[in-house]
Coordinates of C-alpha atoms (C1' of nucleotides) in Angstrom, one line a residue:
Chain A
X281 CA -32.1 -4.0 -13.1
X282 CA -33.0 -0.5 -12.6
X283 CA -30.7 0.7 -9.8
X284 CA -29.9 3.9 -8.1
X285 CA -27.3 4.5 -6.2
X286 CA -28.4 4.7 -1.9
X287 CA -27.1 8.4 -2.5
X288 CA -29.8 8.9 -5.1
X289 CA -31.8 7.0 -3.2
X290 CA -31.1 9.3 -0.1
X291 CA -32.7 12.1 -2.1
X292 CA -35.8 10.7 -3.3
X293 CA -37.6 10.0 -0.2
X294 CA -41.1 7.9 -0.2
X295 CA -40.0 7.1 -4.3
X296 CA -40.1 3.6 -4.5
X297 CA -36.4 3.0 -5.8
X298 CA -34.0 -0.3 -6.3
X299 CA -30.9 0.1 -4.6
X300 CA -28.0 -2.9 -4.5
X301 CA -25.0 -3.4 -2.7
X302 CA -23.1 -5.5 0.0
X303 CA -24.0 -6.4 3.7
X304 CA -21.6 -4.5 6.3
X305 CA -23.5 -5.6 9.2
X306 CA -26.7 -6.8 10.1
X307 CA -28.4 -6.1 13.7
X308 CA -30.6 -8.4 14.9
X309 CA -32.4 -6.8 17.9
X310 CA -34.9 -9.3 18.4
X311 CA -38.7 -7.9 16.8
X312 CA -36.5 -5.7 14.8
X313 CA -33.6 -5.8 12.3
X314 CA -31.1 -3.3 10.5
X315 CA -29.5 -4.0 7.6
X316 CA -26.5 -2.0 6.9
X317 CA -25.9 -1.7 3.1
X318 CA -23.1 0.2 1.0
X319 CA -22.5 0.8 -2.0
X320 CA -19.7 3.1 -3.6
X321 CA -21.6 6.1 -3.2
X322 CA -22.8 5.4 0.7
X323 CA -24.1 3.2 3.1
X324 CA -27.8 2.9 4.4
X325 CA -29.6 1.6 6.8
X326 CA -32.1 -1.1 5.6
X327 CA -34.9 -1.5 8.7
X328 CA -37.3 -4.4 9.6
X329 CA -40.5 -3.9 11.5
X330 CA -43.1 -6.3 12.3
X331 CA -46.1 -4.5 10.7
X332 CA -43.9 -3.2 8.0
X333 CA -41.4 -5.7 6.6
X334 CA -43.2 -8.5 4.7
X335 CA -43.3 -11.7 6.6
X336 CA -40.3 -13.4 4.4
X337 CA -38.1 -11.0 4.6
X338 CA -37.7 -11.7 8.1
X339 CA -35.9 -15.2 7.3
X340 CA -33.7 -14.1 5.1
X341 CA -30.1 -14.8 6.8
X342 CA -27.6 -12.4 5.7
X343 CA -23.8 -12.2 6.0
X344 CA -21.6 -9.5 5.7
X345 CA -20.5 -8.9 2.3
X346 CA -23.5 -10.9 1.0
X347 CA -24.7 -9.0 -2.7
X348 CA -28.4 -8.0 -2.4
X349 CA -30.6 -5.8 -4.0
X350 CA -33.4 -3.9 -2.2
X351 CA -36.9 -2.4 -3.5
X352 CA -38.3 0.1 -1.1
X353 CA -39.0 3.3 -0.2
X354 CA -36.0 5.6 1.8
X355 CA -37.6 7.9 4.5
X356 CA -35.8 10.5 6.7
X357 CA -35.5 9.3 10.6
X358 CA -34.9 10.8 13.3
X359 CA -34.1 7.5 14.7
X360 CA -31.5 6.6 12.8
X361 CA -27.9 7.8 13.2
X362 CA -27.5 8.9 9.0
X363 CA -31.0 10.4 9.5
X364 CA -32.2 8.2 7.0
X365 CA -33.8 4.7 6.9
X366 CA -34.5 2.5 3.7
X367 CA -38.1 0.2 4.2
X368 CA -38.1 -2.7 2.1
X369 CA -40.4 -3.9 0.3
X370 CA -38.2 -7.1 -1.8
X371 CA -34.9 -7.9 -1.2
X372 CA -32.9 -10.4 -3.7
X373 CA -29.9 -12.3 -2.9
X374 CA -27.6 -11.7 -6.2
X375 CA -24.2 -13.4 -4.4
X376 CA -23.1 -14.9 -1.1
X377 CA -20.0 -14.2 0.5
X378 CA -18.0 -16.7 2.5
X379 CA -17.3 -16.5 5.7
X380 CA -15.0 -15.4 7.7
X381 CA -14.0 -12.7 5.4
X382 CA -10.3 -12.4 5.2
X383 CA -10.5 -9.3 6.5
X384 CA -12.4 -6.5 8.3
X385 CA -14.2 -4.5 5.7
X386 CA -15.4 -2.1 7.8
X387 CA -11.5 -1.5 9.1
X388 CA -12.2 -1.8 13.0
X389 CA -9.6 -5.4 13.1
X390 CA -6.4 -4.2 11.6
X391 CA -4.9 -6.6 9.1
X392 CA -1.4 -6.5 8.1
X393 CA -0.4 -4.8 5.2
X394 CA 0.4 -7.9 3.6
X395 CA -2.7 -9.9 4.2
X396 CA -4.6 -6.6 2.6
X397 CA -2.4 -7.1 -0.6
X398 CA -3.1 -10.6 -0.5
X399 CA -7.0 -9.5 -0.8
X400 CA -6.5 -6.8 -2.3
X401 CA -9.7 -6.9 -4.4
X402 CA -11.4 -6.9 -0.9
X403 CA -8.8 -4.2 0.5
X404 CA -10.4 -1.9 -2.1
X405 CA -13.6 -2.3 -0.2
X406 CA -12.2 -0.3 2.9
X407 CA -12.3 3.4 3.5
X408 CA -8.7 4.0 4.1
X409 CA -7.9 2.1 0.8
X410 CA -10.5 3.9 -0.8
X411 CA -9.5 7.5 0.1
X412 CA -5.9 6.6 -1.0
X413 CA -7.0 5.7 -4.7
X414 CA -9.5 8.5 -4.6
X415 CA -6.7 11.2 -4.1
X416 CA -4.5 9.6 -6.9
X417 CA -7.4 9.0 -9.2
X418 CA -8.0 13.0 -8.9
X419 CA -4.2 13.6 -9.0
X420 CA -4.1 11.8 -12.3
X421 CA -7.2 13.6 -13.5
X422 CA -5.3 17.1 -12.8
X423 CA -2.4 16.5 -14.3
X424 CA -4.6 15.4 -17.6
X425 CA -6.6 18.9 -17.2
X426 CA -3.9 21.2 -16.3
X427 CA -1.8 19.6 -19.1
X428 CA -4.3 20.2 -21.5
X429 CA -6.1 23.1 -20.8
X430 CA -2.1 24.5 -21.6
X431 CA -1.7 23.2 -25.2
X432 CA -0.1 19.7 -24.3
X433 CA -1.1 17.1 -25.7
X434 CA -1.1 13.7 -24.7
X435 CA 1.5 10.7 -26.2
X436 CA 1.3 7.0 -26.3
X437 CA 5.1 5.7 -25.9
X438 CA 5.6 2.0 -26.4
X439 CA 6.5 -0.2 -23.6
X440 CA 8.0 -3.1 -25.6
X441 CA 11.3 -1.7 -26.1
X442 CA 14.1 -2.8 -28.3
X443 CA 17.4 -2.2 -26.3
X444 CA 18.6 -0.8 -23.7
X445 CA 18.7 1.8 -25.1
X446 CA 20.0 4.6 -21.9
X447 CA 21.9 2.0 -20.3
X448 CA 21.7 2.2 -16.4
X449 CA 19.3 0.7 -14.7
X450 CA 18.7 -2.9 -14.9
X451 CA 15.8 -4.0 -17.7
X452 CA 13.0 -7.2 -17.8
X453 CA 13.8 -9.1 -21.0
X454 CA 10.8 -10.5 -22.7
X455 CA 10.8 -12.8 -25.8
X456 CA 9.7 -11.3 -28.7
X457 CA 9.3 -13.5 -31.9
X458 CA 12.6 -14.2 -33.0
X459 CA 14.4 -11.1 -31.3
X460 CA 14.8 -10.5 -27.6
X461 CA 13.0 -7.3 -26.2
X462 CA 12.8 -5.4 -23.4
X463 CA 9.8 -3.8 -20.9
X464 CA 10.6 -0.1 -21.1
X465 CA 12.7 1.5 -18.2
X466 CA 11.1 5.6 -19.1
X467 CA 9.6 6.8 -22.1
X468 CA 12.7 9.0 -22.1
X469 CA 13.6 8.5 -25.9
X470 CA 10.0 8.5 -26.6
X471 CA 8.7 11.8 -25.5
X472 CA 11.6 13.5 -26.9
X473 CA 11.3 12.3 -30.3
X474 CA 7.7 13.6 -29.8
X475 CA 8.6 17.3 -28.3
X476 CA 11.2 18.0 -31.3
X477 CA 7.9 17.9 -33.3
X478 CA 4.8 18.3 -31.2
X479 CA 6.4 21.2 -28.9
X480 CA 4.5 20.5 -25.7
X481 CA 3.3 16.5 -24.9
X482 CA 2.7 14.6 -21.9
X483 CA 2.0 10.7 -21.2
X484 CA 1.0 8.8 -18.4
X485 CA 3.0 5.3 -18.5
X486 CA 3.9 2.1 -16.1
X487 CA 7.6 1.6 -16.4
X488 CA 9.5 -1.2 -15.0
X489 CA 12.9 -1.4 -13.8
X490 CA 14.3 -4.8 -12.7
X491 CA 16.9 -3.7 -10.0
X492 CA 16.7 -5.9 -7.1
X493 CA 15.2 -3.5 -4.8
X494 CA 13.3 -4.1 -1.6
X495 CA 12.5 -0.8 0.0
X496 CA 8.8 1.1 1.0
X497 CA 10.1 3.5 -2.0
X498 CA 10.4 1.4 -5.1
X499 CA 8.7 -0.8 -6.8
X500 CA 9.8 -3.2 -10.1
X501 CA 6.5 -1.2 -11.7
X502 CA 5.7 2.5 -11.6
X503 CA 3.7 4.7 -13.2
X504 CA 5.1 7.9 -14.6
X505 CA 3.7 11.3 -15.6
X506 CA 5.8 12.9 -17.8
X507 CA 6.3 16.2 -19.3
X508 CA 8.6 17.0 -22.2
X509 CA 8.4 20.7 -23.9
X510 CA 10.6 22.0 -26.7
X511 CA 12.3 25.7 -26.8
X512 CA 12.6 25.4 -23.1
X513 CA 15.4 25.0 -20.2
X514 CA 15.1 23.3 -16.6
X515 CA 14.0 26.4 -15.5
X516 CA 11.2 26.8 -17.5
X517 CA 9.9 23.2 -17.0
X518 CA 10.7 23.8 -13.3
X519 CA 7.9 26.2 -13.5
X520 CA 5.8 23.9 -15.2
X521 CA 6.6 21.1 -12.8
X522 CA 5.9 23.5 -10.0
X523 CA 2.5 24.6 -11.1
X524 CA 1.2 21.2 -12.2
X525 CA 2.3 19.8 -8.8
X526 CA 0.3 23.0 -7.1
X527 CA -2.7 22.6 -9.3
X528 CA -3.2 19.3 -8.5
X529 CA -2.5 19.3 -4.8
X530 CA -4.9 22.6 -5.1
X531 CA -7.4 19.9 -7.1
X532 CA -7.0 17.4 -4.1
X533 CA -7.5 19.8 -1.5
X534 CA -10.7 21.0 -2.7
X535 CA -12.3 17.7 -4.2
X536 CA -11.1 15.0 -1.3
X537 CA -11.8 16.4 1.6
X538 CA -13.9 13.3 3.0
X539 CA -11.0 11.3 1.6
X540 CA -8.5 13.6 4.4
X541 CA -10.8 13.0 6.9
X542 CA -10.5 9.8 6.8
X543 CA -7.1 9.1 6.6
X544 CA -6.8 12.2 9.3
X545 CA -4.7 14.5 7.5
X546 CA -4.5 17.3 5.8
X547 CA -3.1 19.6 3.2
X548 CA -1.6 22.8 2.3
X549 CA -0.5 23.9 -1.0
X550 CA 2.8 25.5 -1.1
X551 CA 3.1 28.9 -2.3
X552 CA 4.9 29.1 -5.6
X553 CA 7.8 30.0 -6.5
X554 CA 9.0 26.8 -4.9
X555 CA 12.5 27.1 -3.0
X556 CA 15.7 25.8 -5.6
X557 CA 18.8 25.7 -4.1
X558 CA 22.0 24.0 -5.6
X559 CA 23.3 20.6 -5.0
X560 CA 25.9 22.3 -3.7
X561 CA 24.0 24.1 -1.3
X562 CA 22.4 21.5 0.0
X563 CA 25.8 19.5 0.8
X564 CA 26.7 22.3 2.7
X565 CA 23.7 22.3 4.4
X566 CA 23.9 19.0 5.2
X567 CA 27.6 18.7 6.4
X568 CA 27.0 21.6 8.1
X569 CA 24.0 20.2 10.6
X570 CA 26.4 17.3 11.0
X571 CA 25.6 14.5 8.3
X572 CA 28.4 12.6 6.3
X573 CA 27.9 13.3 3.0
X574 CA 30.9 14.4 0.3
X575 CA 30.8 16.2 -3.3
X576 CA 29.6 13.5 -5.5
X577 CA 26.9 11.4 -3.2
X578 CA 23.3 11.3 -3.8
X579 CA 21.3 11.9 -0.9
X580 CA 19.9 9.2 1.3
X581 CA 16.1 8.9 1.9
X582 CA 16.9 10.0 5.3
X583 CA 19.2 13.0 4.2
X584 CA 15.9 14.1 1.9
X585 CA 13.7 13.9 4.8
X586 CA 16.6 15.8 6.7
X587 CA 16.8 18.3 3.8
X588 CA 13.1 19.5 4.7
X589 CA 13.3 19.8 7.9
X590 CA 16.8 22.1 7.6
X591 CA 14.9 24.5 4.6
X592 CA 11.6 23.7 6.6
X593 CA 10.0 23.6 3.4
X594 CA 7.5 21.4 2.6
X595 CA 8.6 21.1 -1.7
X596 CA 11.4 22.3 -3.0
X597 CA 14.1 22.1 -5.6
X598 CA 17.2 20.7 -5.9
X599 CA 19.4 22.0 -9.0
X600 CA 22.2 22.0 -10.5
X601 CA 23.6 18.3 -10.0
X602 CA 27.1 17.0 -10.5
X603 CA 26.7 15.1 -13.9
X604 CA 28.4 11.5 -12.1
X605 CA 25.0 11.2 -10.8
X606 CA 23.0 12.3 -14.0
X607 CA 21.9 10.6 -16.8
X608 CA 24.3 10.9 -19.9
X609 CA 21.5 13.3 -21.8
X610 CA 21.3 15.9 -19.4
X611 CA 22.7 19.5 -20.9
X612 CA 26.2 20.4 -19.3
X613 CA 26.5 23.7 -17.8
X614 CA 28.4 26.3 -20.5
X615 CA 31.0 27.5 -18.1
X616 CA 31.3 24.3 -15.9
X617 CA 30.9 21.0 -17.6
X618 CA 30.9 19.3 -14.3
X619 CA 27.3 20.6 -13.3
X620 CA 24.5 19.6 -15.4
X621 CA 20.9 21.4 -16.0
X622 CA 18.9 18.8 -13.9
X623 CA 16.9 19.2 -10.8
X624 CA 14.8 17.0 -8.6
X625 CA 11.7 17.9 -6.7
X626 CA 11.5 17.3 -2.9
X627 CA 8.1 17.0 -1.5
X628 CA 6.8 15.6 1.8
X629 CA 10.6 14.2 2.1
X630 CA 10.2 12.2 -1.0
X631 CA 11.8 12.4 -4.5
X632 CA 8.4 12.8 -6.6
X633 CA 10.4 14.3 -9.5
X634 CA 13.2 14.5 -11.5
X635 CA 13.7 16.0 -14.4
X636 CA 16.9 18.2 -17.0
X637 CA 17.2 19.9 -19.9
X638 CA 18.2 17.7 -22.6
X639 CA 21.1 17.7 -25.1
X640 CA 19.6 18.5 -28.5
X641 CA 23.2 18.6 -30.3
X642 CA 24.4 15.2 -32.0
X643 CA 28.5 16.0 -31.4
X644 CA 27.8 16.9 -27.0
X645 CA 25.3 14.0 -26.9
X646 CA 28.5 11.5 -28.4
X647 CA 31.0 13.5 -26.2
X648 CA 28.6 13.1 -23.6
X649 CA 28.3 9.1 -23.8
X650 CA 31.5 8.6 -24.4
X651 CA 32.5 10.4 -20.8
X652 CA 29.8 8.4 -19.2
X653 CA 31.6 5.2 -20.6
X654 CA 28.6 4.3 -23.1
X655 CA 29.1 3.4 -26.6
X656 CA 27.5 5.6 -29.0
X657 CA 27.1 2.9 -31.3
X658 CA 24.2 1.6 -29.8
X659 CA 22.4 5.1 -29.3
X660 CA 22.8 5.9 -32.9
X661 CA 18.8 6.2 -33.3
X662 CA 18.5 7.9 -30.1
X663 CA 20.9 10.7 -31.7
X664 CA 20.0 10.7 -35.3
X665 CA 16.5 12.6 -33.9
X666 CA 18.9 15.2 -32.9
X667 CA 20.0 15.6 -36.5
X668 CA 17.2 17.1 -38.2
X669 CA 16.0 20.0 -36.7
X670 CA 15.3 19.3 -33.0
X671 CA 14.7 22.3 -30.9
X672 CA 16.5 22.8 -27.3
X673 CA 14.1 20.9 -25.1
X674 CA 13.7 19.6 -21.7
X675 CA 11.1 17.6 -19.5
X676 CA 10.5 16.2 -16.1
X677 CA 8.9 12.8 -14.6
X678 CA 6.7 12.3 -11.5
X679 CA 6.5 9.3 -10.6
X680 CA 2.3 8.5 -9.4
X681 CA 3.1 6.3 -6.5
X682 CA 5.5 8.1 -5.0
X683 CA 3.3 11.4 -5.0
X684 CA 0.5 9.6 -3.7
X685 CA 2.6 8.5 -0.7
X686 CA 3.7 12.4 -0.4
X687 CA -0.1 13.4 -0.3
X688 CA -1.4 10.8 1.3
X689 CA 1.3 10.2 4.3
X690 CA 1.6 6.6 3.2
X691 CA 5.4 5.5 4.6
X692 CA 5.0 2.3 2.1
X693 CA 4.7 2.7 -1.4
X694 CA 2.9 -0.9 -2.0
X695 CA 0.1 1.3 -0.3
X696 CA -0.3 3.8 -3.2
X697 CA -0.2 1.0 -5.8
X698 CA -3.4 -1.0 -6.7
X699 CA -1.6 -3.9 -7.2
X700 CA 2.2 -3.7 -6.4
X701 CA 4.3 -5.9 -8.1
X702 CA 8.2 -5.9 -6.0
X703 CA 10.8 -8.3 -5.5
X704 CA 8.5 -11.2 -4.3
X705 CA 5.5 -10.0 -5.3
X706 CA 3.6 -11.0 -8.4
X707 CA 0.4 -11.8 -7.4
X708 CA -2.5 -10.6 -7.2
Chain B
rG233 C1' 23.1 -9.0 -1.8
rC234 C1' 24.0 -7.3 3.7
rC235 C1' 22.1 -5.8 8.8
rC236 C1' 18.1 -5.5 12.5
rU237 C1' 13.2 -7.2 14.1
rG238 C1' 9.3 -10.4 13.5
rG239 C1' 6.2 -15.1 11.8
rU240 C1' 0.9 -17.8 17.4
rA241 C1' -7.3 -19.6 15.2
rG242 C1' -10.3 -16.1 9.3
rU243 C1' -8.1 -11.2 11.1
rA244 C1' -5.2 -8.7 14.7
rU245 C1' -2.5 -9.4 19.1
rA246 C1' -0.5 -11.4 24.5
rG247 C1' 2.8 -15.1 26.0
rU248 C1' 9.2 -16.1 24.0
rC249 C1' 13.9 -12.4 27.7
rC250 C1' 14.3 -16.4 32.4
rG251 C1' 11.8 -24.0 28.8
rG252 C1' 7.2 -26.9 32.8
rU253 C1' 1.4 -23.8 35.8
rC254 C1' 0.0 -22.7 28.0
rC255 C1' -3.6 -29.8 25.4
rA256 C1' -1.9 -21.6 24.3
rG257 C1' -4.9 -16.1 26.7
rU258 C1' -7.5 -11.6 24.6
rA259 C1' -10.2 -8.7 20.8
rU260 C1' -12.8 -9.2 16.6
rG261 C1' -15.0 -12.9 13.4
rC262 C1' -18.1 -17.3 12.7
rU263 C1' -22.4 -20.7 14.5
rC264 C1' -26.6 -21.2 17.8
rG265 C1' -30.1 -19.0 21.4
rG266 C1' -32.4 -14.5 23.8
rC267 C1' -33.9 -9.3 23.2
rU268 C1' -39.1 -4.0 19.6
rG269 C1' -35.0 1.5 17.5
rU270 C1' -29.9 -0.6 17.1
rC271 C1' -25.4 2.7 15.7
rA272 C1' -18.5 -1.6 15.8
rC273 C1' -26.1 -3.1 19.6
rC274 C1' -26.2 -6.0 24.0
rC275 C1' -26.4 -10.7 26.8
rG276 C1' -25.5 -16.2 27.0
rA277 C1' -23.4 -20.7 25.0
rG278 C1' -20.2 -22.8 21.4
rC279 C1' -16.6 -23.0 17.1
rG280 C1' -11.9 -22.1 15.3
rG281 C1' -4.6 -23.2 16.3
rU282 C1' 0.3 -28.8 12.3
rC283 C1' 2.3 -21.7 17.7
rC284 C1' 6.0 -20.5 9.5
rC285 C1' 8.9 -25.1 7.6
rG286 C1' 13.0 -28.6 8.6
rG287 C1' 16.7 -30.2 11.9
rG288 C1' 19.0 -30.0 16.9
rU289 C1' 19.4 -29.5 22.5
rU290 C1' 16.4 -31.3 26.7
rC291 C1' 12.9 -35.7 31.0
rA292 C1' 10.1 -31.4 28.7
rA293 C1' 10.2 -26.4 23.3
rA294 C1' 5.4 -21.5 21.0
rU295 C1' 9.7 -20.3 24.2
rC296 C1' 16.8 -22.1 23.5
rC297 C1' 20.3 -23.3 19.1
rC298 C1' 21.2 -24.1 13.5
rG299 C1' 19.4 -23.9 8.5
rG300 C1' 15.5 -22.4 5.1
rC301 C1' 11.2 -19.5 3.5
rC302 C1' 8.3 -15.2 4.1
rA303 C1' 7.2 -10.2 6.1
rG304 C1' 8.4 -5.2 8.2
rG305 C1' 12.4 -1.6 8.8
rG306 C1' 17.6 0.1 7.7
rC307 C1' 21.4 -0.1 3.8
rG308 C1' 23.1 -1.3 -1.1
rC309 C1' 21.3 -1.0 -6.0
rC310 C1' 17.9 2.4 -8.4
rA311 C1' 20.3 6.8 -16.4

RNA sequence: GCCCUGGUAGUAUAGUCCGGUCCAGUAUGCUCGGCUGUCACCCGAGCGGUCCCGGGUUCAAAUCCCGGCCAGGGCGCCA
């Protein structure tokens, strides 16, 4: 089949031309018919006139999301509201659709946001849905480019794990031969062991973590883009962090502009250096307007959205965390053990990122564990890496679905994932 | 795991507070008919509902009560 696409077709007018896609409407106004076809690249209006449309044509019965292909000719029209009209000359039925559809295509009839994931395959068919994975497909394709284009290069972690190996959070465990294994929590352990040797790396990964959530912010699945880089501190990856997140939104800005439209919003990029201030500072800032928070809490989703509003900045920093509420890895400050080289990146309200510097000496990673009330024992290949040579390193994570809800002004994660898997949620 | 709110044709929603006039209304959809330029075409007729499931109260339950399941939100958990 020789197709073009109904934007090609759009451009070579009077060309006879195949086009193919799906029924989104059909008007019947008697002596005359319009066939409204779409594919990914447009929509187009197909028109039937006695005189011009073969005889059979005209008893043809089409349904909305019926698959046809169409031979004819494209022509400008005034007429038309596209100013363009598509005269056929054969038109071939390659699938039916039944009917009702479980949902609107066209997105005039709201449908819950569980019935969409429910048909999600069909979902995917509707602008708004569209213009979401459009912005994250050019997110991810940013990220990639920026990365890149800067000397990183791109890692493939595993995600069958053998332990657990950072303890925490709360793994899947999958059978695996004789042993038991695990779906991988982070690639934490992974992209280090690559940066002590590669320098400068990234990877794009799912991740699961099997806490029992049930929150528009988490999922059980993620996907993570992650950036670990040797001979570096938190403040150099900060800057990293900073201008990858600005390139991209920069990216998104200029290359989805239709895809703002639609879902009526729009962007800025924020103006870099991004705003850090201290965990510290932002306690006080938050006591201070009146919230309840002490020395030692994380912040609540509602305290981060809070946070923005108080700094009135769109992204920014937090650094500089107690280590209760870091991981055991994170690099202690010299002259207050208490504090720990990690930060977190606010934007549009939401955690996107986290990220530290890492310890890179064997005898503070054991001291470390040990405080944290871990057993070293079963890190021992974590920290033999440390032993051989490993350069002071650091890295951050931004977590895919949660930046797409910060771009797009989604409030519910399940939005910004193709096909969300949660608490009760494992199919599609 | 806890708290709040909800579950009504394919989809979305009204009705629930204060039980009867609701053998459930509206929009959209679907089927059929009419219409020669529509733009979510229009007009007419029709179709489509175990009112989430189970139990209870009552002469009478979509409506009140109890339990369950599911969904949305808030929390917890989330190195």
């Amino acid at each position: 089949m020789e197709r073009v696409s109904i934007e090609e077709a759009m451009s070579r007018l009077g060309e006879e031309v195949t086009i193919a896609g799906w029924v989104s409407r059909v008007r019947d106004i008697g002596n005359i018919k319009f066939i409204l076809l779409r594919d990914i690249t447009g929509e187009i209006q197909i028109t039937l006139k006695p005189g011009e449309a073969e005889p059979s044509l005209w008893e043809l019965k089409l349904g909305r999301e019926d698959v046809i292909s169409v031979t004819g000719k494209a022509r400008a029209s005034e007429i038309a509201h596209r100013g363009f009209e598509f005269i056929p000359e054969r038109i071939s039925v390659l699938n039916r659709s039944k009917q009702p559809l479980p949902l609107d295509v066209s997105g005039h009839v709201k449908a819950e946001l569980e019935t969409r994931l429910n048909y999600r395959f069909m979902d995917l068919r509707t602008p708004r849905t569209r213009a979401i994975f459009k912005i994250q497909h050019e997110l991810l394709v940013a990220f990639r480019r920026f990365l890149t284009e800067r000397g990183y290069i791109e890692i493939q972690p595993p995600c069958i794990i053998s332990s657990a190996s950072e303890g925490g959070a709360e793994l899947f465990k999958i059978p695996y031969f004789e042993k038991e294994a695990y779906l991988a929590q982070s690639p934490q352990l992974y992209k280090q062991m690559c940066a002590i040797s590669l320098e400068k790396v990234y990877t794009v990964v799912p991740v699961w973590r099997a806490e029992k959530f049930n929150t528009p912010t988490h999922l059980n699945e993620v996907r993570q883009m992650d950036v670990e880089q040797a001979f570096a501190d938190d403040e150099d990856v900060m800057k990293v962090l900073e201008e990858t997140l600005a390139y991209m939104l920069d990216n998104v800005k200029r290359r989805c502009s239709k895809e703002f439209d639609t879902l009526g919003r729009t962007i800025e990029v924020p103006h870099l250096p991004l705003r850090r201030i201290s965990y510290g500072e932002a306690i006080e800032l938050l006591r201070s307007s009146g919230e309840e928070i002490r020395w030692g809490d994380d912040f609540t989703k509602s305290q981060e959205t809070r946070l923005t509003s108080l700094l009135g900045e769109e992204a920014f920093f937090i650094k500089d965390w107690p280590s209760t509420l870091k991981p055991f890895y994170a690099m202690p400050h010299q002259d207050n053990p208490e504090l720990v080289h990690a930060f977190d990146l606010i934007y549009g309200g939401i955690e996107v990122s986290s990220g530290t510097q890492r310890i890179h000496h064997p005898e503070l990673l054991i001291s470390q564990l040990i405080k944290k009330g871990l057993d070293p024992e079963s890190f021992t290949h974590y920290i033999e890496c440390f032993s051989y040579g490993a350069p002071p390193h650091a890295g951050w994570s931004i977590g895919l679905e949660r930046l797409t809800m910060a771009v797009t002004g989604m409030s519910n994660i399940r939005e910004c994932c193709m096909f969300p898997r949660d608490r009760d949620r494992l199919v599609p």
